[in-house]
Short mmCIF file of C-alpha atoms and ligand atoms in Angstrom, two decimals:
data_model
loop_
_atom_site.label_atom_id
_atom_site.label_comp_id
_atom_site.label_asym_id
_atom_site.label_seq_id
_atom_site.Cartn_x
_atom_site.Cartn_y
_atom_site.Cartn_z
CA MET N 29 0.00 0.00 0.00
CA ASN N 30 1.25 3.51 -0.86
CA PRO N 31 0.82 6.68 1.16
CA SER N 32 -2.04 7.71 -1.17
CA GLY N 33 -3.86 4.44 -0.45
CA THR N 34 -3.82 3.54 -4.17
CA THR N 35 -2.88 -0.06 -4.91
CA TYR N 36 -1.63 -1.62 -8.15
CA ARG N 37 -5.14 -3.11 -8.55
CA ASP N 38 -6.68 0.38 -8.65
CA ILE N 39 -4.32 1.31 -11.48
CA VAL N 40 -5.10 -1.90 -13.38
CA GLU N 41 -8.83 -1.28 -13.00
CA TYR N 42 -8.51 2.37 -14.04
CA ILE N 43 -6.65 1.56 -17.26
CA GLU N 44 -8.85 -1.45 -18.07
CA LYS N 45 -11.95 0.71 -17.74
CA LYS N 46 -10.53 3.45 -19.98
CA ALA N 47 -9.72 0.79 -22.60
CA ALA N 48 -13.02 -1.09 -22.26
CA GLU N 49 -15.11 2.05 -22.66
CA GLY N 50 -13.13 3.05 -25.73
CA GLU N 51 -11.75 6.23 -24.16
CA TRP N 52 -8.24 4.85 -24.61
CA SER N 53 -8.31 3.07 -27.96
CA ALA N 54 -5.76 0.66 -29.44
CA GLY N 55 -2.46 2.34 -30.30
CA ARG N 56 -2.79 5.06 -27.66
CA LYS N 57 0.47 5.73 -25.90
CA LEU N 58 0.37 5.49 -22.10
CA PRO N 59 2.03 8.15 -19.92
CA THR N 60 5.53 7.28 -18.70
CA GLN N 61 5.95 5.24 -15.51
CA ARG N 62 7.23 8.35 -13.75
CA GLU N 63 4.18 10.41 -14.83
CA MET N 64 1.79 7.67 -13.75
CA ALA N 65 3.50 7.31 -10.38
CA ALA N 66 3.08 11.05 -9.81
CA ALA N 67 -0.54 11.08 -11.04
CA PHE N 68 -1.61 8.16 -8.82
CA GLY N 69 0.57 9.24 -5.89
CA VAL N 70 2.36 5.85 -5.76
CA ASN N 71 5.91 4.50 -6.04
CA ARG N 72 7.21 3.54 -9.47
CA SER N 73 7.34 -0.11 -8.38
CA THR N 74 3.52 -0.08 -7.93
CA VAL N 75 3.10 1.26 -11.48
CA ILE N 76 5.47 -1.39 -12.86
CA HIS N 77 3.51 -4.13 -11.07
CA ALA N 78 0.21 -2.81 -12.52
CA LEU N 79 1.68 -2.60 -16.03
CA ASP N 80 2.95 -6.20 -15.78
CA VAL N 81 -0.57 -7.39 -14.93
CA LEU N 82 -2.06 -5.41 -17.83
CA LYS N 83 0.55 -6.86 -20.21
CA GLU N 84 -0.25 -10.36 -19.02
CA ARG N 85 -3.91 -9.71 -19.78
CA GLY N 86 -3.01 -8.50 -23.27
CA ILE N 87 -4.41 -5.03 -22.72
CA ILE N 88 -1.16 -3.13 -23.19
CA GLU N 89 2.15 -3.86 -24.91
CA SER N 90 5.63 -2.35 -24.70
CA LYS N 91 7.59 -1.34 -27.79
CA THR N 92 11.31 -1.24 -27.11
CA GLY N 93 12.67 2.25 -27.06
CA SER N 94 9.27 3.77 -27.80
CA GLY N 95 6.99 3.27 -24.78
CA THR N 96 3.85 1.43 -23.69
CA TYR N 97 0.69 1.32 -25.81
CA VAL N 98 -2.90 0.10 -25.57
CA SER N 99 -2.87 -3.09 -27.62
CA ASP N 100 -5.30 -4.22 -30.28
CA TYR N 101 -7.14 -6.70 -28.03
CA ASP N 102 -10.78 -7.78 -28.26
CA ALA N 103 -12.49 -5.01 -26.29
CA SER N 104 -15.80 -6.88 -26.17
CA THR N 105 -14.34 -9.61 -23.92
CA LEU N 106 -12.93 -6.99 -21.62
CA SER N 107 -16.09 -4.90 -21.43
CA LYS N 108 -17.99 -8.03 -20.33
CA ARG N 109 -16.08 -7.86 -17.09
CA PHE N 110 -17.60 -4.48 -16.25
CA VAL N 111 -21.13 -3.79 -15.15
CA ASN N 112 -23.27 -2.44 -17.98
CA TRP N 113 -24.93 0.40 -16.09
CA THR N 114 -26.68 1.67 -19.20
CA ASP N 115 -28.67 -1.55 -19.49
CA PHE N 116 -29.37 -1.61 -15.79
CA SER N 117 -30.92 1.85 -15.86
CA LYS N 118 -32.63 1.40 -19.25
CA TYR N 119 -34.54 -1.73 -18.25
CA SER N 120 -35.13 -0.93 -14.57
CA LEU N 121 -38.59 -0.82 -13.03
CA HIS N 122 -38.41 2.96 -13.10
CA PRO N 123 -36.88 4.10 -16.40
CA THR N 124 -34.94 7.34 -16.78
CA ASN N 125 -36.87 10.44 -17.79
CA HIS N 126 -37.64 11.08 -21.46
CA ASP N 127 -34.56 12.59 -23.17
CA ILE N 128 -36.28 15.87 -23.91
CA VAL N 129 -37.52 16.22 -20.31
CA ARG N 130 -33.99 15.56 -19.05
CA LYS N 131 -32.68 18.19 -21.45
CA ILE N 132 -35.25 20.71 -20.22
CA ASN N 133 -34.48 19.87 -16.57
CA LYS N 134 -30.80 20.67 -17.21
CA LEU N 135 -31.51 23.86 -19.18
CA GLU N 136 -33.82 25.08 -16.40
CA LEU N 137 -30.79 25.37 -14.14
CA ASP N 138 -28.76 27.39 -16.64
CA ASP N 139 -28.65 31.01 -15.45
CA SER N 140 -27.61 32.25 -18.86
CA ILE N 141 -30.91 31.07 -20.37
CA ILE N 142 -34.14 33.05 -20.24
CA GLN N 143 -36.67 30.85 -18.48
CA LEU N 144 -39.98 31.25 -20.31
CA GLY N 145 -41.38 27.79 -19.54
CA LYS N 146 -40.58 26.90 -15.95
CA GLY N 147 -43.32 26.15 -13.40
CA GLU N 148 -41.87 28.07 -10.50
CA LEU N 149 -41.68 31.55 -9.02
CA HIS N 150 -38.82 33.82 -9.99
CA GLU N 151 -36.64 34.58 -6.97
CA GLU N 152 -37.98 38.14 -6.78
CA LEU N 153 -41.43 36.66 -6.00
CA PHE N 154 -40.20 34.60 -3.05
CA PRO N 155 -41.20 36.21 0.30
CA LYS N 156 -37.61 36.44 1.60
CA ARG N 157 -38.16 38.86 4.46
CA LEU N 158 -41.29 37.16 5.82
CA PHE N 159 -39.85 33.70 5.45
CA HIS N 160 -36.63 34.55 7.24
CA ASP N 161 -38.67 35.21 10.37
CA SER N 162 -40.12 31.72 10.07
CA LEU N 163 -36.68 30.24 9.60
CA ARG N 164 -35.56 31.96 12.78
CA SER N 165 -38.48 30.38 14.64
CA LEU N 166 -36.81 26.98 14.12
CA GLU N 167 -34.44 27.85 16.96
CA THR N 168 -37.30 27.28 19.38
CA THR N 169 -39.60 24.88 17.51
CA TYR N 170 -37.11 22.26 16.36
CA HIS N 171 -36.58 19.93 19.28
CA HIS N 172 -37.51 16.45 18.09
CA TYR N 173 -34.25 14.89 16.96
CA GLY N 174 -35.05 11.20 16.71
CA TYR N 175 -36.91 9.22 14.05
CA ASP N 176 -40.68 9.56 14.07
CA ASP N 177 -43.24 7.10 12.72
CA GLY N 178 -43.53 8.65 9.24
CA THR N 179 -46.50 10.84 10.20
CA GLY N 180 -44.49 14.07 10.50
CA ASP N 181 -44.78 17.02 12.88
CA TYR N 182 -48.13 17.44 14.62
CA ARG N 183 -47.98 21.26 14.52
CA TYR N 184 -47.50 21.24 10.76
CA ARG N 185 -50.35 18.75 10.29
CA LYS N 186 -52.61 20.91 12.46
CA ALA N 187 -51.73 24.06 10.52
CA VAL N 188 -52.37 22.29 7.20
CA SER N 189 -55.68 20.95 8.52
CA SER N 190 -56.79 24.56 9.32
CA TYR N 191 -55.56 25.71 5.92
CA LEU N 192 -57.68 23.01 4.25
CA LYS N 193 -60.73 23.92 6.35
CA GLU N 194 -60.54 27.44 4.92
CA ARG N 195 -60.73 25.81 1.47
CA GLY N 196 -63.77 23.71 2.37
CA ILE N 197 -61.98 20.42 3.05
CA ALA N 198 -62.71 18.59 6.30
CA SER N 199 -59.67 16.87 7.80
CA SER N 200 -57.96 16.40 11.15
CA PRO N 201 -54.22 16.49 11.92
CA ASP N 202 -54.40 12.68 11.97
CA THR N 203 -55.54 12.50 8.37
CA ILE N 204 -52.78 14.78 7.06
CA LEU N 205 -49.63 13.11 5.76
CA PRO N 206 -46.67 15.47 5.19
CA VAL N 207 -44.86 14.65 1.97
CA SER N 208 -41.68 15.87 0.32
CA GLY N 209 -43.65 17.51 -2.49
CA ALA N 210 -46.77 16.57 -4.44
CA LEU N 211 -44.79 14.30 -6.74
CA GLN N 212 -43.86 12.13 -3.80
CA ALA N 213 -47.54 11.80 -2.91
CA LEU N 214 -48.13 10.41 -6.41
CA GLN N 215 -45.26 7.95 -5.98
CA LEU N 216 -46.66 6.82 -2.62
CA ILE N 217 -50.05 6.18 -4.22
CA THR N 218 -48.38 4.22 -7.02
CA LEU N 219 -46.39 2.06 -4.64
CA GLY N 220 -48.87 1.78 -1.81
CA LEU N 221 -52.32 1.67 -3.39
CA LEU N 222 -52.20 0.74 -7.06
CA GLN N 223 -52.21 -2.87 -8.15
CA LEU N 224 -50.53 -4.45 -11.15
CA GLY N 225 -52.68 -3.84 -14.20
CA SER N 226 -54.59 -0.96 -12.54
CA THR N 227 -55.96 1.74 -14.79
CA VAL N 228 -55.23 5.37 -13.98
CA TYR N 229 -57.57 7.70 -15.88
CA THR N 230 -56.31 11.17 -16.57
CA PRO N 231 -57.28 14.03 -18.90
CA GLN N 232 -55.92 13.67 -22.43
CA ILE N 233 -53.23 16.22 -21.78
CA SER N 234 -51.89 16.14 -18.28
CA TYR N 235 -48.82 16.79 -16.16
CA VAL N 236 -48.45 13.06 -15.48
CA HIS N 237 -47.96 12.32 -19.18
CA SER N 238 -44.56 14.01 -18.96
CA LEU N 239 -43.41 11.59 -16.21
CA HIS N 240 -43.19 7.85 -15.64
CA VAL N 241 -45.22 8.03 -12.44
CA PHE N 242 -48.16 5.55 -12.46
CA ARG N 243 -46.85 3.84 -15.60
CA THR N 244 -44.23 1.92 -13.66
CA SER N 245 -44.97 -1.58 -12.44
CA GLY N 246 -47.45 -2.32 -15.19
CA MET N 247 -50.12 0.33 -14.59
CA LYS N 248 -52.06 1.67 -17.55
CA LEU N 249 -52.57 5.37 -18.10
CA LYS N 250 -55.82 5.99 -19.96
CA SER N 251 -56.73 9.37 -21.41
CA ILE N 252 -60.15 10.96 -20.99
CA PRO N 253 -61.20 13.65 -23.44
CA PHE N 254 -61.71 17.13 -22.13
CA LYS N 255 -62.48 20.44 -23.66
CA LYS N 256 -62.01 23.79 -22.01
CA GLN N 257 -63.58 23.42 -18.56
CA ARG N 258 -65.48 20.18 -19.20
CA LEU N 259 -64.17 16.69 -18.57
CA GLY N 260 -65.53 13.81 -20.69
CA THR N 261 -67.38 12.20 -17.79
CA GLU N 262 -69.74 10.30 -20.16
CA TYR N 263 -66.74 8.64 -21.77
CA LEU N 264 -65.39 7.83 -18.33
CA ARG N 265 -68.69 6.33 -17.15
CA ASP N 266 -68.86 4.18 -20.25
CA ASP N 267 -65.30 2.96 -19.85
CA LEU N 268 -65.72 2.28 -16.14
CA SER N 269 -68.79 0.17 -16.79
CA ARG N 270 -66.67 -2.11 -19.01
CA ASN N 271 -63.38 -1.95 -17.15
CA LYS N 272 -62.77 -4.94 -14.91
CA SER N 273 -59.42 -3.83 -13.47
CA SER N 274 -59.16 -1.58 -10.41
CA SER N 275 -59.01 2.07 -11.40
CA MET N 276 -58.26 5.52 -10.10
CA LEU N 277 -58.59 8.96 -11.61
CA TYR N 278 -55.86 11.60 -11.53
CA VAL N 279 -56.84 15.24 -12.01
CA ASN N 280 -55.08 18.52 -11.51
CA PRO N 281 -58.38 20.41 -11.73
CA THR N 282 -57.44 24.01 -11.01
CA PHE N 283 -55.29 25.93 -13.54
CA GLN N 284 -54.27 22.52 -14.91
CA ASN N 285 -50.70 22.02 -15.97
CA PRO N 286 -50.04 22.65 -18.83
CA VAL N 287 -53.36 23.85 -20.29
CA THR N 288 -54.21 26.28 -17.44
CA THR N 289 -58.00 25.71 -17.52
CA THR N 290 -60.06 24.96 -14.43
CA LEU N 291 -62.68 22.19 -14.33
CA ASP N 292 -66.15 23.63 -13.96
CA GLY N 293 -68.52 22.87 -11.07
CA GLN N 294 -70.58 20.43 -13.14
CA SER N 295 -67.55 18.25 -14.04
CA ARG N 296 -66.49 18.22 -10.40
CA LYS N 297 -69.95 17.14 -9.27
CA GLU N 298 -70.10 14.42 -11.91
CA LEU N 299 -66.69 13.11 -10.89
CA VAL N 300 -67.85 12.77 -7.29
CA GLU N 301 -70.91 10.83 -8.48
CA LEU N 302 -68.83 8.61 -10.73
CA SER N 303 -66.32 7.87 -8.00
CA ARG N 304 -69.19 6.85 -5.71
CA ASP N 305 -71.01 4.79 -8.35
CA TYR N 306 -67.88 2.86 -9.36
CA GLN N 307 -65.91 3.01 -6.07
CA MET N 308 -63.19 4.75 -7.99
CA PRO N 309 -60.71 6.80 -5.91
CA VAL N 310 -59.97 10.30 -7.21
CA ILE N 311 -56.49 11.75 -6.83
CA GLU N 312 -56.97 15.50 -6.74
CA ASP N 313 -53.65 17.30 -7.24
CA ASP N 314 -54.57 20.91 -6.48
CA ILE N 315 -51.09 22.37 -6.43
CA PHE N 316 -52.01 25.62 -8.25
CA ARG N 317 -55.21 26.42 -6.25
CA ASP N 318 -53.77 29.36 -4.30
CA LEU N 319 -52.46 31.07 -7.45
CA TRP N 320 -55.81 32.50 -8.47
CA ILE N 321 -55.80 36.01 -9.89
CA ASP N 322 -59.31 37.09 -10.85
CA GLN N 323 -61.56 35.16 -8.51
CA GLU N 324 -61.43 32.20 -6.18
CA PRO N 325 -61.63 28.98 -8.18
CA GLN N 326 -64.32 26.30 -7.97
CA PRO N 327 -64.37 24.45 -4.62
CA PRO N 328 -62.07 21.40 -4.51
CA ILE N 329 -63.55 18.03 -5.50
CA ALA N 330 -62.55 16.82 -2.01
CA SER N 331 -64.92 19.39 -0.48
CA LEU N 332 -67.86 17.92 -2.45
CA ASP N 333 -67.02 14.31 -1.66
CA HIS N 334 -68.53 13.13 1.62
CA SER N 335 -67.82 9.44 1.15
CA GLY N 336 -64.03 9.34 1.40
CA HIS N 337 -63.19 8.67 -2.26
CA THR N 338 -60.76 11.56 -2.74
CA LEU N 339 -57.06 11.73 -1.98
CA PHE N 340 -56.24 15.43 -1.92
CA ILE N 341 -52.67 16.58 -2.63
CA GLY N 342 -51.05 19.99 -2.23
CA SER N 343 -47.61 21.49 -1.89
CA PHE N 344 -45.78 24.76 -1.24
CA SER N 345 -43.65 24.31 -4.39
CA LYS N 346 -45.74 26.68 -6.51
CA THR N 347 -46.63 29.38 -3.99
CA MET N 348 -43.24 29.38 -2.25
CA ALA N 349 -40.30 27.36 -3.61
CA PRO N 350 -39.90 23.80 -4.91
CA THR N 351 -36.59 23.39 -3.07
CA LEU N 352 -38.51 23.49 0.23
CA ARG N 353 -39.77 20.01 -0.76
CA VAL N 354 -42.77 20.10 1.49
CA GLY N 355 -46.41 19.37 0.82
CA TRP N 356 -49.25 17.26 2.17
CA MET N 357 -51.80 14.67 1.34
CA THR N 358 -55.14 13.98 2.99
CA GLY N 359 -57.72 11.21 2.71
CA PRO N 360 -59.30 8.47 4.81
CA ALA N 361 -57.39 7.79 8.06
CA ASP N 362 -56.62 4.13 7.25
CA VAL N 363 -55.18 5.07 3.86
CA MET N 364 -52.97 7.77 5.41
CA GLU N 365 -51.80 5.27 8.02
CA LYS N 366 -50.88 2.75 5.34
CA LEU N 367 -48.97 5.42 3.42
CA SER N 368 -47.12 6.67 6.50
CA ASP N 369 -46.01 3.08 7.07
CA LEU N 370 -44.77 3.08 3.48
CA ARG N 371 -42.85 6.29 4.24
CA MET N 372 -41.16 4.47 7.10
CA GLN N 373 -40.08 1.76 4.71
CA LEU N 374 -38.88 4.18 2.06
CA ASP N 375 -37.21 7.10 3.84
CA TYR N 376 -38.54 7.56 7.41
CA GLY N 377 -40.64 10.59 6.47
CA THR N 378 -40.35 14.25 5.49
CA SER N 379 -37.66 16.42 7.07
CA TYR N 380 -38.96 18.39 10.06
CA LEU N 381 -37.17 21.61 9.10
CA PRO N 382 -39.41 22.67 6.18
CA GLN N 383 -42.48 21.41 8.03
CA LEU N 384 -41.70 23.62 11.02
CA ALA N 385 -40.82 26.64 8.91
CA MET N 386 -44.12 26.31 7.04
CA TYR N 387 -46.01 25.68 10.28
CA ASN N 388 -44.79 29.05 11.54
CA PHE N 389 -45.43 30.74 8.19
CA LEU N 390 -49.06 29.52 8.19
CA GLU N 391 -49.77 30.07 11.89
CA THR N 392 -48.55 33.66 11.99
CA GLY N 393 -50.62 34.69 8.95
CA LYS N 394 -47.52 35.30 6.85
CA TYR N 395 -48.63 32.84 4.18
CA ASP N 396 -51.89 34.75 3.63
CA GLU N 397 -49.99 38.04 3.60
CA HIS N 398 -47.60 36.61 1.01
CA LEU N 399 -50.48 35.34 -1.17
CA LYS N 400 -52.06 38.81 -1.22
CA THR N 401 -48.87 40.37 -2.52
CA LEU N 402 -48.22 37.49 -4.86
CA ARG N 403 -51.65 37.73 -6.50
CA LYS N 404 -51.01 41.35 -7.45
CA GLU N 405 -47.67 40.36 -8.95
CA LEU N 406 -49.26 37.46 -10.79
CA ARG N 407 -51.87 39.75 -12.30
CA ASP N 408 -49.22 42.21 -13.51
CA ARG N 409 -47.07 39.46 -14.92
CA ARG N 410 -49.90 37.60 -16.63
CA ASP N 411 -51.14 40.82 -18.20
CA THR N 412 -47.61 41.75 -19.27
CA LEU N 413 -47.03 38.40 -20.98
CA ALA N 414 -50.44 38.62 -22.69
CA TYR N 415 -49.58 42.14 -23.88
CA LEU N 416 -46.19 41.01 -25.21
CA LEU N 417 -47.76 38.09 -27.07
CA GLU N 418 -50.38 40.40 -28.54
CA THR N 419 -47.70 42.89 -29.58
CA TYR N 420 -45.18 40.48 -31.07
CA ILE N 421 -46.76 37.19 -32.14
CA ALA N 422 -50.50 37.80 -32.56
CA ASP N 423 -50.23 36.80 -36.24
CA ALA N 424 -48.46 33.53 -35.42
CA ALA N 425 -50.27 32.15 -32.38
CA THR N 426 -53.47 32.08 -30.34
CA TRP N 427 -54.06 31.72 -26.61
CA GLU N 428 -56.56 32.34 -23.86
CA ILE N 429 -55.95 34.45 -20.80
CA PRO N 430 -55.80 32.16 -17.74
CA GLU N 431 -57.56 33.10 -14.52
CA GLY N 432 -54.60 32.01 -12.43
CA GLY N 433 -51.66 29.66 -12.26
CA MET N 434 -48.30 30.32 -13.86
CA PHE N 435 -48.72 29.80 -17.59
CA ILE N 436 -50.24 30.88 -20.86
CA TRP N 437 -50.88 27.90 -23.14
CA VAL N 438 -50.05 29.06 -26.63
CA ARG N 439 -51.08 27.44 -29.91
CA PHE N 440 -48.72 28.26 -32.75
CA ALA N 441 -50.01 28.50 -36.33
CA ASP N 442 -49.88 25.29 -38.41
CA ASP N 443 -46.98 26.48 -40.56
CA ILE N 444 -44.73 26.74 -37.49
CA ASN N 445 -42.83 23.63 -36.47
CA VAL N 446 -42.77 23.84 -32.66
CA ARG N 447 -40.02 21.19 -32.30
CA ARG N 448 -37.76 23.30 -34.49
CA LEU N 449 -38.91 26.46 -32.78
CA PHE N 450 -38.01 24.94 -29.39
CA SER N 451 -34.49 23.98 -30.55
CA ALA N 452 -33.84 27.29 -32.30
CA LEU N 453 -34.94 29.16 -29.18
CA VAL N 454 -32.59 27.11 -26.99
CA ASP N 455 -29.77 28.02 -29.37
CA ARG N 456 -30.73 31.67 -28.87
CA GLY N 457 -30.84 31.30 -25.06
CA VAL N 458 -34.61 31.11 -24.51
CA LEU N 459 -36.37 28.10 -22.99
CA ILE N 460 -40.06 27.35 -23.51
CA ASN N 461 -41.97 24.21 -22.57
CA PRO N 462 -43.16 22.43 -25.74
CA GLY N 463 -46.61 20.78 -25.71
CA PHE N 464 -45.33 17.50 -27.17
CA ILE N 465 -43.80 16.45 -23.85
CA TYR N 466 -47.34 16.18 -22.47
CA SER N 467 -49.24 14.86 -25.46
CA TYR N 468 -48.53 13.60 -28.92
CA TYR N 469 -51.58 15.53 -30.16
CA HIS N 470 -50.38 18.89 -28.89
CA ASN N 471 -47.41 19.40 -31.17
CA GLN N 472 -48.48 22.92 -32.05
CA TYR N 473 -48.57 24.11 -28.45
CA ALA N 474 -46.12 25.51 -25.94
CA ARG N 475 -46.40 26.46 -22.29
CA LEU N 476 -45.11 29.93 -21.58
CA SER N 477 -44.57 30.94 -17.97
CA PHE N 478 -45.25 34.42 -16.64
CA THR N 479 -43.69 33.66 -13.23
CA SER N 480 -40.23 32.27 -13.91
CA SER N 481 -38.26 35.14 -15.45
CA SER N 482 -37.72 38.82 -14.74
CA LEU N 483 -40.03 41.17 -16.66
CA GLU N 484 -37.12 42.39 -18.81
CA ASP N 485 -36.18 38.83 -19.73
CA MET N 486 -39.82 38.05 -20.49
CA GLU N 487 -39.94 40.87 -23.03
CA TYR N 488 -36.61 39.91 -24.56
CA GLY N 489 -37.71 36.26 -24.74
CA VAL N 490 -40.94 37.04 -26.59
CA LYS N 491 -39.03 39.22 -29.06
CA VAL N 492 -36.68 36.30 -29.74
CA ILE N 493 -39.72 34.07 -30.37
CA ARG N 494 -40.83 36.63 -32.95
CA ASP N 495 -37.42 36.52 -34.66
CA VAL N 496 -37.31 32.73 -34.75
CA VAL N 497 -40.88 32.52 -36.07
CA ASP N 498 -39.87 34.90 -38.88
CA GLU N 499 -36.85 32.75 -39.70
CA GLN N 500 -39.13 29.72 -40.07
CA LYS N 501 -41.46 31.43 -42.51
C1 PLP G 795 -49.60 19.37 -11.50
C2 PLP G 795 -48.35 19.17 -10.74
N1 PLP G 795 -48.32 18.30 -9.72
C3 PLP G 795 -47.20 18.08 -9.01
C4 PLP G 795 -46.03 18.74 -9.30
C5 PLP G 795 -44.80 18.46 -8.48
O1 PLP G 795 -44.83 19.27 -7.34
P1 PLP G 795 -43.85 19.17 -6.11
O2 PLP G 795 -42.71 20.08 -6.38
O3 PLP G 795 -44.65 19.58 -4.93
O4 PLP G 795 -43.40 17.73 -6.01
C6 PLP G 795 -45.99 19.65 -10.36
C7 PLP G 795 -44.75 20.34 -10.72
O5 PLP G 795 -44.63 21.00 -11.71
C8 PLP G 795 -47.19 19.87 -11.10
O6 PLP G 795 -47.23 20.74 -12.10
#
């Protein structure tokens, strides 16, 4: 063993890997023994030992007076000795994200790009001053240091229960399950409640189409037609009457991502009836509810359901910040108990720190104060984006003004190729969210965000869209 801890085996493995993965191809000259000894922090004798092993295996060869080279061996036999991680991840139960979604996820973190598609608040909309007070409160509220039973902090659950009461949903702290974001709630439902071969109904174009959630472990995602504010409940009733597998319905009914419309009262009522008639649970993901601008949205489906068919999900990712990773889920007590047990098996529950910060933020009225300010900002920003679209691309696209949320859902004219538009915009430093990641049938659409950039960047971004549209014509 050398002072650096590196052994001759480490060196053998390092060089074998480089050769097997094709990074060091046949004929490549290796560094000198002295250079390798310095690079690995080992004695020359360790390098010589490693090189002897590699020579024995036919991976390298020495040429007198010239040096050591990677030899022309059969790389396929060598690569068999290494784990093929690509195959492992490709064929795993939970596949990697779609390539385009991964690309967007990466670009969303690039500060040099104008973010015109992202579903989050720009940092200037985050209530820094108010929230810092709540962070300071942790000094006195954080005093449970051990594991809990997956149910989370009681004070947070109580505060969320009061919050839900104000929105018409009856719950108790015991029926609130803190989660690390709404997406985790969907994963818990998938793992804890869905059965192999289950059907999950969801509107034709839906947030969950852009993810693998629900589709893992053999569940079927089935689209229901919907137009504007109406969901195709007749279609759903018909399908349910023939469907023999267990089913659930997923809806994001208020300012739906990405289309921004809100289900009307009639659709909500019909869904409650359907769920009762066919014992079909409804997953209501109401993550955008608090972002209303013009008027309070329709009451939640959970507030109309008095027979325990609805699992209601919310989160502070959209009104505060997604990095907080804190949200909640509520439903029948036995279901929440089962899912908190699942949390114990998966990760022992949500961190107490964001729960306690949000408990304080809710209890002291700061959340409501923040929402009041935020709604004014949202109105200004929505109206600004609508004005910019009208000014620059009215001849190339159509849209409707949303009553809340974060986005305007834009339909580009048929002669514009939105895939090409998306790529050309990325090249010009502007990111939009193309409709095709949510639905094959929405190739002409894009989701533009009025919350994720500064106002100056928003204007610049729309002007660039104009330029790129002109280049396509
Ligand atoms: C409809 C919907 N549900 C859930 C999520 C995920 O939210 P969270 O950050 O709370 O996991 C998103 C994020 O964009 C969303 O749009």
